[in-house]
Short mmCIF file of C-alpha atoms in Angstrom, two decimals:
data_model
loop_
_atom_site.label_atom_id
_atom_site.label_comp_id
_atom_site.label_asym_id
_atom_site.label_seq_id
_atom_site.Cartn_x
_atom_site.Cartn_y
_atom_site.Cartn_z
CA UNK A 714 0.00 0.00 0.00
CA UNK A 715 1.24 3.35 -0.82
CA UNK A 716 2.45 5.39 2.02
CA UNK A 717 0.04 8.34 0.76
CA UNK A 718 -2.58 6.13 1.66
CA UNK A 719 -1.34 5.52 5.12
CA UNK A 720 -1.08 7.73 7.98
CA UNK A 721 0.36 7.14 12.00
CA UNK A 722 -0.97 8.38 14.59
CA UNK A 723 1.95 8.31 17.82
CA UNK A 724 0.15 8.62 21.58
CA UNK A 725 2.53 9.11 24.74
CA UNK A 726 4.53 5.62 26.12
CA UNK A 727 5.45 4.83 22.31
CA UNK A 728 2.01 3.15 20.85
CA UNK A 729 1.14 4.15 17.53
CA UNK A 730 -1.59 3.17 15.04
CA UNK A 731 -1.70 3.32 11.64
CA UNK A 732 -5.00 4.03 9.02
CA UNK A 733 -5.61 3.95 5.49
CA UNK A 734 -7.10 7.24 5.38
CA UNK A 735 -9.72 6.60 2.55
CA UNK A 736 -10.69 3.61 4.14
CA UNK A 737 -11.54 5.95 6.86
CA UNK A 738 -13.38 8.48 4.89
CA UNK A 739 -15.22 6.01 3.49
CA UNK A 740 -16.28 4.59 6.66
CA UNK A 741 -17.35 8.26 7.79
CA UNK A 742 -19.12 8.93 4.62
CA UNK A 743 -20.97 5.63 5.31
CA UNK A 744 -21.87 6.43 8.45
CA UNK A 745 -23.19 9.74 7.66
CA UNK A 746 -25.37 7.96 4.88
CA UNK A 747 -26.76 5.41 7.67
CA UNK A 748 -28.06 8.24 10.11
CA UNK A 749 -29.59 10.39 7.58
CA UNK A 750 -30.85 7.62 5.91
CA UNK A 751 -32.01 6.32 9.93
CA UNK A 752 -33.65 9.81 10.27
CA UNK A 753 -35.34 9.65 7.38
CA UNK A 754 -36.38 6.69 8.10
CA UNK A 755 -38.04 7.48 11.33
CA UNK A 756 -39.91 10.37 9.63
CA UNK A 757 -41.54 8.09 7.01
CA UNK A 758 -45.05 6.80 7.55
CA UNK A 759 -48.90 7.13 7.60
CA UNK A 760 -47.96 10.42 10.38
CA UNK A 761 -44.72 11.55 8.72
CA UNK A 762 -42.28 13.60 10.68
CA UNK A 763 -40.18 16.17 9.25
CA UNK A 764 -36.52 15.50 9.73
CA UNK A 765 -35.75 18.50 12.01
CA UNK A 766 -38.67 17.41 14.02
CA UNK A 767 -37.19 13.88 14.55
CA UNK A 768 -34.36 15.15 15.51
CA UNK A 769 -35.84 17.76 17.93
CA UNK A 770 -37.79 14.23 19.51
CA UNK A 771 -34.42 12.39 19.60
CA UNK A 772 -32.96 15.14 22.21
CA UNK A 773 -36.45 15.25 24.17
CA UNK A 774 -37.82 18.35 22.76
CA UNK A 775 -40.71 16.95 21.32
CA UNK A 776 -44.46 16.74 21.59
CA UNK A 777 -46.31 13.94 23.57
CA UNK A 778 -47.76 12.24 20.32
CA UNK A 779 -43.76 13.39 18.24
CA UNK A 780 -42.33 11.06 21.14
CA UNK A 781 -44.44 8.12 21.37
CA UNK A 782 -44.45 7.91 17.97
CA UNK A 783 -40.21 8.19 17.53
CA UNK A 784 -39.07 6.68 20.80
CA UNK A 785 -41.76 3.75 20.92
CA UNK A 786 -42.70 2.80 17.33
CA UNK A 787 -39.85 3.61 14.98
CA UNK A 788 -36.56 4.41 16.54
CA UNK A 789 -36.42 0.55 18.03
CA UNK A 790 -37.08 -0.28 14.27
CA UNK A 791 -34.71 1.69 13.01
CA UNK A 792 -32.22 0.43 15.80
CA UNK A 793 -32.50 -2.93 15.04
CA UNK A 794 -32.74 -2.38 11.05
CA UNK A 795 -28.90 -0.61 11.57
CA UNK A 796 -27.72 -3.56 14.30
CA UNK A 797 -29.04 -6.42 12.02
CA UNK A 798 -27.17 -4.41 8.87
CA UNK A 799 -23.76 -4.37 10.66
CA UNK A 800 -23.94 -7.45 12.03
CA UNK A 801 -24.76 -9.29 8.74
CA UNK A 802 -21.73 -7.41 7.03
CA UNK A 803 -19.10 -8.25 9.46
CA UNK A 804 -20.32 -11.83 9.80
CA UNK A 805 -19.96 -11.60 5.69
CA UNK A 806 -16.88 -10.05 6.37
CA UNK A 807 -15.74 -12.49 8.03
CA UNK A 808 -16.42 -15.57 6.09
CA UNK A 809 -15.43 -14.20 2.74
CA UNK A 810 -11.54 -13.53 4.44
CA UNK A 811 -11.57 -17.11 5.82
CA UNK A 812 -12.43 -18.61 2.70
CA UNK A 813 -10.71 -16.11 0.74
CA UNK A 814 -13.86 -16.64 -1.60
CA UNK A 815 -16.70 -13.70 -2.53
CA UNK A 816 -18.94 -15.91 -2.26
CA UNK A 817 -18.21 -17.08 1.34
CA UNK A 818 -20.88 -15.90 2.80
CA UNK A 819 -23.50 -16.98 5.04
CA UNK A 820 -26.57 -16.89 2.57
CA UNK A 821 -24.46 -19.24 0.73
CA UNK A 822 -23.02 -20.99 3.63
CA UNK A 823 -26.38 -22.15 4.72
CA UNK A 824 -26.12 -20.34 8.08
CA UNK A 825 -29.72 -18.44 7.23
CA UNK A 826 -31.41 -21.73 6.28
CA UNK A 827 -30.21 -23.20 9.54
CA UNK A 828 -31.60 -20.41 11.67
CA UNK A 829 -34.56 -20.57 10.03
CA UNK A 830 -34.99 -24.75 10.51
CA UNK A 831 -34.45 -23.19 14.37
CA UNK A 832 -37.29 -20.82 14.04
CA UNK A 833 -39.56 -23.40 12.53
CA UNK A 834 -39.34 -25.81 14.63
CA UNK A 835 -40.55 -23.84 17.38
CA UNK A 836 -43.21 -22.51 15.09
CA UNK A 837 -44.21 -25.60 13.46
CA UNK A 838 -43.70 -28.54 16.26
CA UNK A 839 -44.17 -26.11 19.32
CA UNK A 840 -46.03 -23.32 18.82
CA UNK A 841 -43.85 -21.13 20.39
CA UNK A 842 -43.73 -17.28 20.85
CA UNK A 843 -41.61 -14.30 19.75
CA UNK A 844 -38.79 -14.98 22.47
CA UNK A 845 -38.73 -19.09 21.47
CA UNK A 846 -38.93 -18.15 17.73
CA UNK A 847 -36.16 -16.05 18.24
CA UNK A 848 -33.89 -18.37 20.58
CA UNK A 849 -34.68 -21.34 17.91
CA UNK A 850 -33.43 -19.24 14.72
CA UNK A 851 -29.62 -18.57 17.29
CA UNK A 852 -29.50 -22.11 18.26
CA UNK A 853 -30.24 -23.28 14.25
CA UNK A 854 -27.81 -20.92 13.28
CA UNK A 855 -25.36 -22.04 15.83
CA UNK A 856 -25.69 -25.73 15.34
CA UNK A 857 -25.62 -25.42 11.52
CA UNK A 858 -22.42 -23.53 11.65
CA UNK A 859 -21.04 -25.38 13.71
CA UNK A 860 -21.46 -28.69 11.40
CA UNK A 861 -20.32 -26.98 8.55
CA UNK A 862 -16.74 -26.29 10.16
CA UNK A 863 -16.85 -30.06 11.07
CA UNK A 864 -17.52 -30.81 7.55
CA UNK A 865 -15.41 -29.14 5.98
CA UNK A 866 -12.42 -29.95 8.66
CA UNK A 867 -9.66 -31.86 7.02
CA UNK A 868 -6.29 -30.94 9.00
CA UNK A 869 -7.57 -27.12 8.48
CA UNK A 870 -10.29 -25.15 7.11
CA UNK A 871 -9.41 -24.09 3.90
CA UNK A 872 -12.12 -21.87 1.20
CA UNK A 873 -13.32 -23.60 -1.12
CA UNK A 874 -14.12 -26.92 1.07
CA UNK A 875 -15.93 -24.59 3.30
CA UNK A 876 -17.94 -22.96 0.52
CA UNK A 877 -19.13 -26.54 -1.13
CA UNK A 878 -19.77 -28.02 2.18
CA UNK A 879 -22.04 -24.95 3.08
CA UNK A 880 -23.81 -25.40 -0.67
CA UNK A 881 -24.13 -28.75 0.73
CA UNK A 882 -25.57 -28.06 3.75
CA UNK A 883 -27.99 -25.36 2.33
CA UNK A 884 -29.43 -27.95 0.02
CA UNK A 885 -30.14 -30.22 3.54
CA UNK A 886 -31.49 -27.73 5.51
CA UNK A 887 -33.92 -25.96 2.87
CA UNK A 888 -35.69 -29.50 2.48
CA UNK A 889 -35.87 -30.10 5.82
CA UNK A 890 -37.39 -26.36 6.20
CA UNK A 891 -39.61 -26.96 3.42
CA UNK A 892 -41.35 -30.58 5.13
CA UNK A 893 -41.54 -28.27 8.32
CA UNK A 894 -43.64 -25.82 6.28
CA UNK A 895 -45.77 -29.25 4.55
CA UNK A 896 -46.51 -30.14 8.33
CA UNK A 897 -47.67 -26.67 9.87
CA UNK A 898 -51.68 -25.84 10.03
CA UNK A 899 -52.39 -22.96 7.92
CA UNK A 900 -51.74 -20.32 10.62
CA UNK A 901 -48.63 -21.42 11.55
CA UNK A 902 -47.78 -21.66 8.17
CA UNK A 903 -48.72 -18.52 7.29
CA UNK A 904 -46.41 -17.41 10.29
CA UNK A 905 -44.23 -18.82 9.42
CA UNK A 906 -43.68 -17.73 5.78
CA UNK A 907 -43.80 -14.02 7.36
CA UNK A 908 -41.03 -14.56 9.25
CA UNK A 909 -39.23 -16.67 6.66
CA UNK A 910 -39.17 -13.57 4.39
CA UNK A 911 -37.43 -11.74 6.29
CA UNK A 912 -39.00 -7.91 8.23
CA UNK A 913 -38.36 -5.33 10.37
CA UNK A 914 -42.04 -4.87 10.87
CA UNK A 915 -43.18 -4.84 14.81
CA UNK A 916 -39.85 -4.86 16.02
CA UNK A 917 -39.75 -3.00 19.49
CA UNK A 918 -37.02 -2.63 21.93
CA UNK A 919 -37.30 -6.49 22.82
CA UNK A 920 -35.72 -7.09 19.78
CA UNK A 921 -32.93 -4.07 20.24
CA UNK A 922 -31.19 -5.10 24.00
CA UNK A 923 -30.18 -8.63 23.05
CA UNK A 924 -28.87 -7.88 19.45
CA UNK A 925 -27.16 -4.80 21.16
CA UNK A 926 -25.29 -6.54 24.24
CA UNK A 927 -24.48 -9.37 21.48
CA UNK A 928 -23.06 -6.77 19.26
CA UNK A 929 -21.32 -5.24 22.21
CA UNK A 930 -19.44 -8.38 23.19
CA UNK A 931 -18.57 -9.76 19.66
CA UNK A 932 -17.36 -7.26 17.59
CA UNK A 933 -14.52 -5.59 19.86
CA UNK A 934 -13.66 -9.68 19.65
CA UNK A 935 -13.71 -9.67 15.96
CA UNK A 936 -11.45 -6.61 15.76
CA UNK A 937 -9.51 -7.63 18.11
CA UNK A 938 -8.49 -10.22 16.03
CA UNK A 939 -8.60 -8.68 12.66
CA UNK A 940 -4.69 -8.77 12.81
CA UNK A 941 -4.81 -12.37 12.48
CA UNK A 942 -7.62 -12.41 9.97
CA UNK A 943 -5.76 -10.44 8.19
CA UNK A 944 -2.31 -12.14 8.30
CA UNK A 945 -4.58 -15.78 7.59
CA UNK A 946 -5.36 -14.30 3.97
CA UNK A 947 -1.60 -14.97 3.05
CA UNK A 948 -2.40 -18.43 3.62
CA UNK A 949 -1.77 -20.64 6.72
CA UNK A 950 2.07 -20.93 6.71
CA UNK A 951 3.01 -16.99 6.21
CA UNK A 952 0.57 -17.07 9.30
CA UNK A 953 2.03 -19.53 11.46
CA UNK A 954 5.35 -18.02 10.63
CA UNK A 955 4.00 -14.59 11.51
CA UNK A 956 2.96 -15.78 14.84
CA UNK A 957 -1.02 -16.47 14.22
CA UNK A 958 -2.64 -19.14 16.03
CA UNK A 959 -4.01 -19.93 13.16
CA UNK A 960 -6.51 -22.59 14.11
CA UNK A 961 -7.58 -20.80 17.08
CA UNK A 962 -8.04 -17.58 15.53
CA UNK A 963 -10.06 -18.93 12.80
CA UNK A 964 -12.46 -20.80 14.85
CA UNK A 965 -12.62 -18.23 17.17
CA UNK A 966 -13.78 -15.61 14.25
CA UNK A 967 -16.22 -17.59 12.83
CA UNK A 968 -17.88 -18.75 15.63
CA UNK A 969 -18.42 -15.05 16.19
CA UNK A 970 -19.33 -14.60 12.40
CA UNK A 971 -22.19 -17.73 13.19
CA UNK A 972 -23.62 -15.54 16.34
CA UNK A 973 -24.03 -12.60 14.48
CA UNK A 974 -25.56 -14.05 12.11
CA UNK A 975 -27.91 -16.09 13.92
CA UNK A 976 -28.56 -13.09 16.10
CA UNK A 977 -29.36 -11.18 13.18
CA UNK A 978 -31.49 -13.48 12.32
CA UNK A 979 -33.52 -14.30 15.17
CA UNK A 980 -33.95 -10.18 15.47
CA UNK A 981 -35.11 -9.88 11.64
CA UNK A 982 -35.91 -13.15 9.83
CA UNK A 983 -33.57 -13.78 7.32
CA UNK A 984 -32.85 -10.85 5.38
CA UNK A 985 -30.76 -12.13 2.20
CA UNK A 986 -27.54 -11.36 0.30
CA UNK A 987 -26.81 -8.56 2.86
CA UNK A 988 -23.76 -10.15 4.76
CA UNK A 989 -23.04 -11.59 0.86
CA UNK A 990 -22.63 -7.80 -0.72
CA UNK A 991 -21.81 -5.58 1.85
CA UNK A 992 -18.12 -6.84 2.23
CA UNK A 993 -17.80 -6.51 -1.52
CA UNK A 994 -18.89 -3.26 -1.67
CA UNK A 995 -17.14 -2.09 0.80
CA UNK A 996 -14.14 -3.54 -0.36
CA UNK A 997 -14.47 -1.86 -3.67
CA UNK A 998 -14.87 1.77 -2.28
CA UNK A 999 -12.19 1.35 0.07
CA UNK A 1000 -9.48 -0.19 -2.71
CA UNK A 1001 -8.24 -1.63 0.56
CA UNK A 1002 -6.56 -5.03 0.79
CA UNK A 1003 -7.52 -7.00 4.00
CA UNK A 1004 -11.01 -7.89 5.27
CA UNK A 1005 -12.00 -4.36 5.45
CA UNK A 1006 -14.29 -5.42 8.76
CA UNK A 1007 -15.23 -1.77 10.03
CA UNK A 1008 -16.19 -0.70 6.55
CA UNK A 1009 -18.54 -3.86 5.92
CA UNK A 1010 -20.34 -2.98 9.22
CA UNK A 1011 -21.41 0.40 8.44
CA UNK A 1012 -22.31 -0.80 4.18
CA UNK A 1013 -24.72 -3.29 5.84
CA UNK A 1014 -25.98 -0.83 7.98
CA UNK A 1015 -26.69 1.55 5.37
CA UNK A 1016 -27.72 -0.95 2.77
CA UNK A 1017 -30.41 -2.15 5.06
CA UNK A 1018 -31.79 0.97 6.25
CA UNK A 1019 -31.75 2.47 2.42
CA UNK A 1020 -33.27 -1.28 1.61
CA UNK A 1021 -36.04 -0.42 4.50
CA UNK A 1022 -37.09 3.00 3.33
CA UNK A 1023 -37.70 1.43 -0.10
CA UNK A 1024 -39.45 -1.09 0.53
CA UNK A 1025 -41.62 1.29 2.44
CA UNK A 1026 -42.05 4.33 -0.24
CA UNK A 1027 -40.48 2.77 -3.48
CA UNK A 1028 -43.47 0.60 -4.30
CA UNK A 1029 -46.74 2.87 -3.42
CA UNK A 1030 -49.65 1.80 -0.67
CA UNK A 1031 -47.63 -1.83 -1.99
CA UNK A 1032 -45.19 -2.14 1.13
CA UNK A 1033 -42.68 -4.77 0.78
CA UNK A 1034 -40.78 -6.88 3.55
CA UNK A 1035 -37.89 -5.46 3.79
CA UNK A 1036 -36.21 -9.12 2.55
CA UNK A 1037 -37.88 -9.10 -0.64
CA UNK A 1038 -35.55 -5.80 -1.85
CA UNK A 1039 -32.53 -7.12 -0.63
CA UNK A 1040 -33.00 -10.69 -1.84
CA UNK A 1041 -33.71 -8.79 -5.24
CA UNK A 1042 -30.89 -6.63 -5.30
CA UNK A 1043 -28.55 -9.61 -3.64
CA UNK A 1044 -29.65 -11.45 -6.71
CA UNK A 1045 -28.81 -9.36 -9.04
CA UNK A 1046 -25.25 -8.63 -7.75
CA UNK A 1047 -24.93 -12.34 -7.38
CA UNK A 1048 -25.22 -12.71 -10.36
CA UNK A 1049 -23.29 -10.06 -11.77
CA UNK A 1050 -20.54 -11.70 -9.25
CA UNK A 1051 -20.64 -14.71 -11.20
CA UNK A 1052 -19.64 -13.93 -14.13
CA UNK A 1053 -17.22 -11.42 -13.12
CA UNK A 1054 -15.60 -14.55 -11.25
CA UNK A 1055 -15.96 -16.53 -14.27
CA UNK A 1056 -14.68 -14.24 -16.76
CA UNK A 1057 -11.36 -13.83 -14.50
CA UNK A 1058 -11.25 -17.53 -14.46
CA UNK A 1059 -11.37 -17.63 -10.74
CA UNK A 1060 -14.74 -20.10 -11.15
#
């Protein structure tokens, strides 16, 4: 990398830090996009609030009916819309530097299909609420993740064994999920389906305080690591030679990259090709080698809230779950992925 690119910062007793300063403006710019995007956000609706307004509410200067409105109905929406966003692009992230493969991520992995197997089961054979829904799609997640690192163990985990045990996996779990679906009634069903799609409808601040304190204990664990993750993208032996506990930092990372995932999930249903594009894009804005792990947390924040808004105002009185714009758009960049790969002869 280019020293212009770089800068050091030097703090008293010797420790320095360096940046790649358009990484970093890129990372402000995208968090800049997310809150005015948030804001808007919270503004739009059958009682729309002008932006000043919601911010006014935000620092307690507004009305009774401004406040119950911002602080009770859409703010925990919006919260959990920007949690869910970052933590599907790190856990993305994540998996596409430990496979060194674009498309190691966890819609292809199979990691949403197992949470929702979780959440259907409680749906389907138990009839369980919000909370068990929720716990089922972490512990699906969880379980599935962790037999696909099993799987695809052989002295190592290496990328490409990962990513065709995962397609593996995916094809397993999705028929599984769809004889769950053949044995519900027709209102779990239906509830099913709902959920399967993927919404940030009715979310509330039950939803917020668990993704939160899960977000609060993993990611300063992912970047705390994000040496090694970076080192591991050499390969194993420039690693090892470099100092990396290789093993342990990988399964370490993506055990973290499973529970944000599934905790994402269990918060939103399973919003698609987020945690697939948001890494990419970032990477691409950036120009940054490396996993680029702050930068894919605030383009899946963004790209979920902007996602949100249009699937809110983009279609008329038609709204649309907010997983049927990003499996769309997902799609379409899949695609477009493909062939790219394919025409560099990398598939």
């Amino acid at each position: 990398m280019s020293t212009t690119r770089t800068r050091s910062l030097r703090a008293r007793g010797g420790l320095s830090v360096r940046f790649d300063v358009r990484a970093l403006v890129v990372v402000v710019l995208l968090l800049v996009a997310a809150l005015a995007a948030s804001v808007v956000l919270i503004g739009t609706g059958d009682f729309p609030i002008p932006a000043a307004d919601v911010l006014r509410t935000l620092a307690g200067d507004g009305n009774a009916g401004q406040e119950f409105i911002v602080n009770e109905l859409r703010l925990p929406r919006v919260l959990v819309g920007l949690l869910v966003g970052a933590s599907l692009g790190l856990g993305g992230a994540i998996f596409q530097s430990v496979s060194r493969n674009p498309l190691g991520s966890p819609d292809v992995l199979g990691l949403g299909q197992g949470a929702t197997a979780g959440a259907l089961i409680m749906i389907v054979l138990f009839s369980g609420t919000a909370n068990q829904v929720a716990l089922g799609a972490l512990v699906g997640g969880l379980v599935t993740g962790v037999a696909i690192y099993l799987l695809a163990w052989k002295r190592g985990v290496h990328g490409y064994r990962l990513v065709l045990v995962g397609i593996g996996v995916t094809a397993i779990v999705t028929a599984v999920n769809g004889y769950l679906l053949t044995k519900a009634d027709l209102v779990d069903a239906a509830r099913a389906v709902v959920w399967m799609t993927g919404s940030l409808n009715g979310r509330d601040w039950a939803q917020v305080w668990p993704l939160l304190a899960m977000c609060a204990v993993l990611v300063p664990l992912v970047l705390g690591n994000a040496r090694g993750l970076r080192m591991m993208e050499m390969g194993d032996d420039v690693s090892y030679a470099l100092g990396v506990r290789v093993e342990r930092v990988r399964l370490l990372l993506m055990l973290s990259a499973v529970l944000l995932t599934a905790g994402a999930t269990a918060a939103a249903g399973p919003v698609g090709f987020v945690a697939l594009t948001a890494p990419q894009l970032a990477r691409r804005l950036t120009r940054s080698p490396g996993p680029n792990l702050v930068p894919s947390m605030c383009m899946g924040a963004a790209l979920l809230i902007v996602a949100d808004w249009a699937s809110q105002r983009a279609f008329g009185a038609d709204q649309l779950p907010v997983g049927v714009v990003t499996g769309v758009l997902g799609g379409i960049y899949l695609l477009w992925l493909l062939v790219t790969e394919r025409k560099a002869g990398r598939i």
